[in-house]
Amino acid sequence: MNQKKKFYAYIIPSTGAKGVCDTWAECEKHVKGIKGSRFQGFKSRDEAAAWLAGGAAYRVKEPAKPGIYFDAGTGRGDGVEINVTDHHGKSLLELALPKSKITKFGTHGLWNATNNYGELLACKYAIEIAEKTGIKTVYGDSKLIIDYWSRGIIKRRDVAAETVKLADAVVLARRKFETAGGRIARISGDDNPADLGFHR
């Protein structure tokens, strides 16, 4: 899948170091393991520079529509993280997982998994949480998961067996959810309050 070019801005408040990088790998070298570092991906170098100039504050993404939102990312360098939130960006994973499986960031970590597997698992948890809370719409920004894998359109020979098994479970969950009046919709990552703000 083609991914749009992103630029990454970072700041280390303790030293004042900051900059804009052309790749996540370059940005990661500056921030990995440094407490208090802040970083975020942007569509353009100008947007990244403006974020730094504006104080490098994380913005709260809050779309107009209530719902359950999901995402996955790999930016902290410790495998894939998945996130499921409400429309205010508040983590809801405690409704699907025991607290011991939730990180200090409110996410769930996966090791030896792909980002696409993480997106698929996040979609599964988002559907479960929507059913538990009575919310009728689930949003995500992955075209692959929403338009294909969660509908059963997957190249089974090209994808790991564990991923295919999860996709089959998500297909069943989605059918049940939509039969009961639920809806799964795709939105831009910029409008996703669950967006982790980083991707390789």
PDB file of N, CA and C in Angstrom, residues 104-178:
ATOM      1  N   LYS A 104       0.695   2.444  29.987  1.00  0.00           N
ATOM      2  CA  LYS A 104       0.506   3.706  30.717  1.00  0.00           C
ATOM      3  C   LYS A 104      -0.053   4.801  29.812  1.00  0.00           C
ATOM      4  N   PHE A 105      -0.022   4.567  28.491  1.00  0.00           N
ATOM      5  CA  PHE A 105      -0.565   5.538  27.546  1.00  0.00           C
ATOM      6  C   PHE A 105      -2.031   5.252  27.209  1.00  0.00           C
ATOM      7  N   GLY A 106      -2.588   4.175  27.801  1.00  0.00           N
ATOM      8  CA  GLY A 106      -3.975   3.807  27.517  1.00  0.00           C
ATOM      9  C   GLY A 106      -4.111   2.970  26.268  1.00  0.00           C
ATOM     10  N   THR A 107      -2.979   2.489  25.735  1.00  0.00           N
ATOM     11  CA  THR A 107      -2.971   1.673  24.527  1.00  0.00           C
ATOM     12  C   THR A 107      -2.698   0.220  24.893  1.00  0.00           C
ATOM     13  N   HIS A 108      -2.727  -0.644  23.893  1.00  0.00           N
ATOM     14  CA  HIS A 108      -2.391  -2.061  24.090  1.00  0.00           C
ATOM     15  C   HIS A 108      -1.223  -2.387  23.171  1.00  0.00           C
ATOM     16  N   GLY A 109      -0.157  -2.948  23.733  1.00  0.00           N
ATOM     17  CA  GLY A 109       1.036  -3.246  22.953  1.00  0.00           C
ATOM     18  C   GLY A 109       1.039  -4.646  22.378  1.00  0.00           C
ATOM     19  N   LEU A 110       1.540  -4.756  21.149  1.00  0.00           N
ATOM     20  CA  LEU A 110       1.685  -6.043  20.468  1.00  0.00           C
ATOM     21  C   LEU A 110       3.136  -6.172  20.016  1.00  0.00           C
ATOM     22  N   TRP A 111       3.708  -7.332  20.193  1.00  0.00           N
ATOM     23  CA  TRP A 111       5.064  -7.565  19.725  1.00  0.00           C
ATOM     24  C   TRP A 111       5.008  -8.622  18.638  1.00  0.00           C
ATOM     25  N   ASN A 112       5.937  -8.569  17.704  1.00  0.00           N
ATOM     26  CA  ASN A 112       5.968  -9.508  16.576  1.00  0.00           C
ATOM     27  C   ASN A 112       4.662  -9.469  15.784  1.00  0.00           C
ATOM     28  N   ALA A 113       4.128  -8.279  15.607  1.00  0.00           N
ATOM     29  CA  ALA A 113       2.903  -8.102  14.824  1.00  0.00           C
ATOM     30  C   ALA A 113       3.105  -6.961  13.839  1.00  0.00           C
ATOM     31  N   THR A 114       2.356  -6.990  12.750  1.00  0.00           N
ATOM     32  CA  THR A 114       2.421  -5.892  11.785  1.00  0.00           C
ATOM     33  C   THR A 114       1.444  -4.790  12.189  1.00  0.00           C
ATOM     34  N   ASN A 115       1.645  -3.608  11.620  1.00  0.00           N
ATOM     35  CA  ASN A 115       0.725  -2.511  11.885  1.00  0.00           C
ATOM     36  C   ASN A 115      -0.678  -2.867  11.391  1.00  0.00           C
ATOM     37  N   ASN A 116      -0.773  -3.560  10.244  1.00  0.00           N
ATOM     38  CA  ASN A 116      -2.095  -3.946   9.725  1.00  0.00           C
ATOM     39  C   ASN A 116      -2.808  -4.913  10.662  1.00  0.00           C
ATOM     40  N   TYR A 117      -2.046  -5.837  11.262  1.00  0.00           N
ATOM     41  CA  TYR A 117      -2.644  -6.743  12.256  1.00  0.00           C
ATOM     42  C   TYR A 117      -3.168  -5.918  13.435  1.00  0.00           C
ATOM     43  N   GLY A 118      -2.385  -4.926  13.852  1.00  0.00           N
ATOM     44  CA  GLY A 118      -2.820  -4.060  14.947  1.00  0.00           C
ATOM     45  C   GLY A 118      -4.098  -3.313  14.620  1.00  0.00           C
ATOM     46  N   GLU A 119      -4.183  -2.788  13.403  1.00  0.00           N
ATOM     47  CA  GLU A 119      -5.404  -2.084  12.980  1.00  0.00           C
ATOM     48  C   GLU A 119      -6.609  -3.033  13.015  1.00  0.00           C
ATOM     49  N   LEU A 120      -6.392  -4.254  12.559  1.00  0.00           N
ATOM     50  CA  LEU A 120      -7.466  -5.245  12.526  1.00  0.00           C
ATOM     51  C   LEU A 120      -7.935  -5.602  13.933  1.00  0.00           C
ATOM     52  N   LEU A 121      -6.978  -5.801  14.845  1.00  0.00           N
ATOM     53  CA  LEU A 121      -7.338  -6.115  16.230  1.00  0.00           C
ATOM     54  C   LEU A 121      -8.033  -4.924  16.884  1.00  0.00           C
ATOM     55  N   ALA A 122      -7.558  -3.720  16.594  1.00  0.00           N
ATOM     56  CA  ALA A 122      -8.199  -2.517  17.143  1.00  0.00           C
ATOM     57  C   ALA A 122      -9.634  -2.405  16.642  1.00  0.00           C
ATOM     58  N   CYS A 123      -9.854  -2.752  15.379  1.00  0.00           N
ATOM     59  CA  CYS A 123     -11.211  -2.734  14.820  1.00  0.00           C
ATOM     60  C   CYS A 123     -12.105  -3.715  15.575  1.00  0.00           C
ATOM     61  N   LYS A 124     -11.572  -4.900  15.855  1.00  0.00           N
ATOM     62  CA  LYS A 124     -12.338  -5.915  16.600  1.00  0.00           C
ATOM     63  C   LYS A 124     -12.750  -5.387  17.976  1.00  0.00           C
ATOM     64  N   TYR A 125     -11.776  -4.805  18.694  1.00  0.00           N
ATOM     65  CA  TYR A 125     -12.086  -4.273  20.024  1.00  0.00           C
ATOM     66  C   TYR A 125     -13.062  -3.100  19.931  1.00  0.00           C
ATOM     67  N   ALA A 126     -12.917  -2.274  18.895  1.00  0.00           N
ATOM     68  CA  ALA A 126     -13.825  -1.129  18.732  1.00  0.00           C
ATOM     69  C   ALA A 126     -15.264  -1.598  18.540  1.00  0.00           C
ATOM     70  N   ILE A 127     -15.442  -2.655  17.755  1.00  0.00           N
ATOM     71  CA  ILE A 127     -16.795  -3.203  17.549  1.00  0.00           C
ATOM     72  C   ILE A 127     -17.342  -3.751  18.864  1.00  0.00           C
ATOM     73  N   GLU A 128     -16.513  -4.491  19.604  1.00  0.00           N
ATOM     74  CA  GLU A 128     -16.954  -5.033  20.897  1.00  0.00           C
ATOM     75  C   GLU A 128     -17.369  -3.917  21.851  1.00  0.00           C
ATOM     76  N   ILE A 129     -16.561  -2.870  21.907  1.00  0.00           N
ATOM     77  CA  ILE A 129     -16.845  -1.752  22.813  1.00  0.00           C
ATOM     78  C   ILE A 129     -18.107  -1.011  22.373  1.00  0.00           C
ATOM     79  N   ALA A 130     -18.278  -0.836  21.070  1.00  0.00           N
ATOM     80  CA  ALA A 130     -19.490  -0.182  20.563  1.00  0.00           C
ATOM     81  C   ALA A 130     -20.728  -0.964  20.974  1.00  0.00           C
ATOM     82  N   GLU A 131     -20.663  -2.279  20.874  1.00  0.00           N
ATOM     83  CA  GLU A 131     -21.806  -3.108  21.270  1.00  0.00           C
ATOM     84  C   GLU A 131     -22.078  -2.990  22.763  1.00  0.00           C
ATOM     85  N   LYS A 132     -21.019  -2.968  23.578  1.00  0.00           N
ATOM     86  CA  LYS A 132     -21.195  -2.867  25.033  1.00  0.00           C
ATOM     87  C   LYS A 132     -21.776  -1.524  25.451  1.00  0.00           C
ATOM     88  N   THR A 133     -21.418  -0.472  24.720  1.00  0.00           N
ATOM     89  CA  THR A 133     -21.843   0.874  25.111  1.00  0.00           C
ATOM     90  C   THR A 133     -23.096   1.352  24.389  1.00  0.00           C
ATOM     91  N   GLY A 134     -23.544   0.560  23.397  1.00  0.00           N
ATOM     92  CA  GLY A 134     -24.741   0.958  22.649  1.00  0.00           C
ATOM     93  C   GLY A 134     -24.477   2.021  21.590  1.00  0.00           C
ATOM     94  N   ILE A 135     -23.212   2.303  21.316  1.00  0.00           N
ATOM     95  CA  ILE A 135     -22.862   3.288  20.285  1.00  0.00           C
ATOM     96  C   ILE A 135     -22.930   2.599  18.926  1.00  0.00           C
ATOM     97  N   LYS A 136     -23.506   3.293  17.943  1.00  0.00           N
ATOM     98  CA  LYS A 136     -23.817   2.661  16.668  1.00  0.00           C
ATOM     99  C   LYS A 136     -22.786   2.873  15.565  1.00  0.00           C
ATOM    100  N   THR A 137     -21.758   3.710  15.787  1.00  0.00           N
ATOM    101  CA  THR A 137     -20.794   3.952  14.716  1.00  0.00           C
ATOM    102  C   THR A 137     -19.367   3.756  15.201  1.00  0.00           C
ATOM    103  N   VAL A 138     -18.597   3.022  14.404  1.00  0.00           N
ATOM    104  CA  VAL A 138     -17.171   2.804  14.641  1.00  0.00           C
ATOM    105  C   VAL A 138     -16.417   3.476  13.502  1.00  0.00           C
ATOM    106  N   TYR A 139     -15.375   4.243  13.846  1.00  0.00           N
ATOM    107  CA  TYR A 139     -14.582   4.940  12.842  1.00  0.00           C
ATOM    108  C   TYR A 139     -13.125   4.501  12.902  1.00  0.00           C
ATOM    109  N   GLY A 140     -12.497   4.408  11.741  1.00  0.00           N
ATOM    110  CA  GLY A 140     -11.072   4.156  11.641  1.00  0.00           C
ATOM    111  C   GLY A 140     -10.539   4.804  10.383  1.00  0.00           C
ATOM    112  N   ASP A 141      -9.210   4.891  10.273  1.00  0.00           N
ATOM    113  CA  ASP A 141      -8.645   5.547   9.094  1.00  0.00           C
ATOM    114  C   ASP A 141      -7.925   4.586   8.151  1.00  0.00           C
ATOM    115  N   SER A 142      -8.041   3.277   8.389  1.00  0.00           N
ATOM    116  CA  SER A 142      -7.372   2.298   7.536  1.00  0.00           C
ATOM    117  C   SER A 142      -8.307   1.801   6.431  1.00  0.00           C
ATOM    118  N   LYS A 143      -8.005   2.181   5.198  1.00  0.00           N
ATOM    119  CA  LYS A 143      -8.788   1.710   4.042  1.00  0.00           C
ATOM    120  C   LYS A 143      -8.709   0.194   3.937  1.00  0.00           C
ATOM    121  N   LEU A 144      -7.516  -0.366   4.147  1.00  0.00           N
ATOM    122  CA  LEU A 144      -7.331  -1.812   4.040  1.00  0.00           C
ATOM    123  C   LEU A 144      -8.259  -2.567   4.986  1.00  0.00           C
ATOM    124  N   ILE A 145      -8.323  -2.116   6.234  1.00  0.00           N
ATOM    125  CA  ILE A 145      -9.139  -2.822   7.229  1.00  0.00           C
ATOM    126  C   ILE A 145     -10.628  -2.594   7.001  1.00  0.00           C
ATOM    127  N   ILE A 146     -11.020  -1.349   6.795  1.00  0.00           N
ATOM    128  CA  ILE A 146     -12.452  -1.034   6.717  1.00  0.00           C
ATOM    129  C   ILE A 146     -13.084  -1.480   5.393  1.00  0.00           C
ATOM    130  N   ASP A 147     -12.378  -1.244   4.296  1.00  0.00           N
ATOM    131  CA  ASP A 147     -12.961  -1.560   2.991  1.00  0.00           C
ATOM    132  C   ASP A 147     -12.707  -2.991   2.534  1.00  0.00           C
ATOM    133  N   TYR A 148     -11.706  -3.651   3.110  1.00  0.00           N
ATOM    134  CA  TYR A 148     -11.348  -4.979   2.611  1.00  0.00           C
ATOM    135  C   TYR A 148     -11.355  -6.060   3.689  1.00  0.00           C
ATOM    136  N   TRP A 149     -10.349  -6.069   4.564  1.00  0.00           N
ATOM    137  CA  TRP A 149     -10.182  -7.192   5.483  1.00  0.00           C
ATOM    138  C   TRP A 149     -11.398  -7.447   6.369  1.00  0.00           C
ATOM    139  N   SER A 150     -12.027  -6.400   6.887  1.00  0.00           N
ATOM    140  CA  SER A 150     -13.186  -6.613   7.770  1.00  0.00           C
ATOM    141  C   SER A 150     -14.434  -7.023   6.991  1.00  0.00           C
ATOM    142  N   ARG A 151     -14.326  -7.021   5.672  1.00  0.00           N
ATOM    143  CA  ARG A 151     -15.420  -7.495   4.809  1.00  0.00           C
ATOM    144  C   ARG A 151     -15.115  -8.876   4.234  1.00  0.00           C
ATOM    145  N   GLY A 152     -13.972  -9.450   4.625  1.00  0.00           N
ATOM    146  CA  GLY A 152     -13.599 -10.775   4.145  1.00  0.00           C
ATOM    147  C   GLY A 152     -12.820 -10.777   2.846  1.00  0.00           C
ATOM    148  N   ILE A 153     -12.434  -9.589   2.377  1.00  0.00           N
ATOM    149  CA  ILE A 153     -11.648  -9.487   1.143  1.00  0.00           C
ATOM    150  C   ILE A 153     -10.175  -9.435   1.547  1.00  0.00           C
ATOM    151  N   ILE A 154      -9.515 -10.589   1.487  1.00  0.00           N
ATOM    152  CA  ILE A 154      -8.132 -10.697   1.951  1.00  0.00           C
ATOM    153  C   ILE A 154      -7.425 -11.761   1.115  1.00  0.00           C
ATOM    154  N   LYS A 155      -6.187 -11.502   0.727  1.00  0.00           N
ATOM    155  CA  LYS A 155      -5.397 -12.471  -0.037  1.00  0.00           C
ATOM    156  C   LYS A 155      -4.822 -13.477   0.947  1.00  0.00           C
ATOM    157  N   ARG A 156      -5.575 -14.532   1.167  1.00  0.00           N
ATOM    158  CA  ARG A 156      -5.258 -15.492   2.233  1.00  0.00           C
ATOM    159  C   ARG A 156      -3.881 -16.133   2.084  1.00  0.00           C
ATOM    160  N   ARG A 157      -3.432 -16.347   0.874  1.00  0.00           N
ATOM    161  CA  ARG A 157      -2.123 -16.983   0.682  1.00  0.00           C
ATOM    162  C   ARG A 157      -0.965 -16.032   0.975  1.00  0.00           C
ATOM    163  N   ASP A 158      -1.232 -14.734   0.902  1.00  0.00           N
ATOM    164  CA  ASP A 158      -0.171 -13.746   1.081  1.00  0.00           C
ATOM    165  C   ASP A 158      -0.089 -13.189   2.498  1.00  0.00           C
ATOM    166  N   VAL A 159      -1.041 -13.582   3.351  1.00  0.00           N
ATOM    167  CA  VAL A 159      -1.133 -13.014   4.696  1.00  0.00           C
ATOM    168  C   VAL A 159      -0.944 -14.128   5.724  1.00  0.00           C
ATOM    169  N   ALA A 160      -0.302 -13.803   6.842  1.00  0.00           N
ATOM    170  CA  ALA A 160      -0.050 -14.795   7.897  1.00  0.00           C
ATOM    171  C   ALA A 160      -1.369 -15.435   8.359  1.00  0.00           C
ATOM    172  N   ALA A 161      -1.299 -16.723   8.685  1.00  0.00           N
ATOM    173  CA  ALA A 161      -2.487 -17.476   9.096  1.00  0.00           C
ATOM    174  C   ALA A 161      -3.181 -16.843  10.294  1.00  0.00           C
ATOM    175  N   GLU A 162      -2.391 -16.319  11.239  1.00  0.00           N
ATOM    176  CA  GLU A 162      -2.973 -15.680  12.427  1.00  0.00           C
ATOM    177  C   GLU A 162      -3.786 -14.443  12.046  1.00  0.00           C
ATOM    178  N   THR A 163      -3.297 -13.709  11.042  1.00  0.00           N
ATOM    179  CA  THR A 163      -4.012 -12.519  10.573  1.00  0.00           C
ATOM    180  C   THR A 163      -5.309 -12.904   9.874  1.00  0.00           C
ATOM    181  N   VAL A 164      -5.246 -13.964   9.062  1.00  0.00           N
ATOM    182  CA  VAL A 164      -6.450 -14.444   8.374  1.00  0.00           C
ATOM    183  C   VAL A 164      -7.497 -14.887   9.396  1.00  0.00           C
ATOM    184  N   LYS A 165      -7.058 -15.596  10.428  1.00  0.00           N
ATOM    185  CA  LYS A 165      -7.975 -16.056  11.484  1.00  0.00           C
ATOM    186  C   LYS A 165      -8.650 -14.864  12.172  1.00  0.00           C
ATOM    187  N   LEU A 166      -7.848 -13.823  12.478  1.00  0.00           N
ATOM    188  CA  LEU A 166      -8.412 -12.618  13.102  1.00  0.00           C
ATOM    189  C   LEU A 166      -9.375 -11.926  12.142  1.00  0.00           C
ATOM    190  N   ALA A 167      -9.003 -11.847  10.866  1.00  0.00           N
ATOM    191  CA  ALA A 167      -9.882 -11.209   9.876  1.00  0.00           C
ATOM    192  C   ALA A 167     -11.227 -11.917   9.817  1.00  0.00           C
ATOM    193  N   ASP A 168     -11.215 -13.249   9.842  1.00  0.00           N
ATOM    194  CA  ASP A 168     -12.472 -14.007   9.818  1.00  0.00           C
ATOM    195  C   ASP A 168     -13.344 -13.672  11.034  1.00  0.00           C
ATOM    196  N   ALA A 169     -12.706 -13.515  12.196  1.00  0.00           N
ATOM    197  CA  ALA A 169     -13.452 -13.157  13.412  1.00  0.00           C
ATOM    198  C   ALA A 169     -14.030 -11.748  13.298  1.00  0.00           C
ATOM    199  N   VAL A 170     -13.257 -10.829  12.713  1.00  0.00           N
ATOM    200  CA  VAL A 170     -13.729  -9.448  12.557  1.00  0.00           C
ATOM    201  C   VAL A 170     -14.880  -9.386  11.553  1.00  0.00           C
ATOM    202  N   VAL A 171     -14.811 -10.185  10.499  1.00  0.00           N
ATOM    203  CA  VAL A 171     -15.909 -10.235   9.521  1.00  0.00           C
ATOM    204  C   VAL A 171     -17.215 -10.614  10.217  1.00  0.00           C
ATOM    205  N   LEU A 172     -17.164 -11.649  11.041  1.00  0.00           N
ATOM    206  CA  LEU A 172     -18.368 -12.084  11.765  1.00  0.00           C
ATOM    207  C   LEU A 172     -18.865 -11.000  12.724  1.00  0.00           C
ATOM    208  N   ALA A 173     -17.922 -10.375  13.445  1.00  0.00           N
ATOM    209  CA  ALA A 173     -18.299  -9.316  14.391  1.00  0.00           C
ATOM    210  C   ALA A 173     -18.922  -8.137  13.653  1.00  0.00           C
ATOM    211  N   ARG A 174     -18.352  -7.782  12.506  1.00  0.00           N
ATOM    212  CA  ARG A 174     -18.880  -6.657  11.733  1.00  0.00           C
ATOM    213  C   ARG A 174     -20.282  -6.962  11.219  1.00  0.00           C
ATOM    214  N   ARG A 175     -20.483  -8.158  10.698  1.00  0.00           N
ATOM    215  CA  ARG A 175     -21.817  -8.529  10.194  1.00  0.00           C
ATOM    216  C   ARG A 175     -22.867  -8.435  11.293  1.00  0.00           C
ATOM    217  N   LYS A 176     -22.527  -8.961  12.463  1.00  0.00           N
ATOM    218  CA  LYS A 176     -23.452  -8.927  13.595  1.00  0.00           C
ATOM    219  C   LYS A 176     -23.751  -7.477  13.996  1.00  0.00           C
ATOM    220  N   PHE A 177     -22.700  -6.663  14.066  1.00  0.00           N
ATOM    221  CA  PHE A 177     -22.832  -5.252  14.447  1.00  0.00           C
ATOM    222  C   PHE A 177     -23.705  -4.504  13.452  1.00  0.00           C
ATOM    223  N   GLU A 178     -23.455  -4.701  12.159  1.00  0.00           N
ATOM    224  CA  GLU A 178     -24.219  -3.982  11.142  1.00  0.00           C
ATOM    225  C   GLU A 178     -25.652  -4.501  11.035  1.00  0.00           C
TER     226      GLU A 178
END
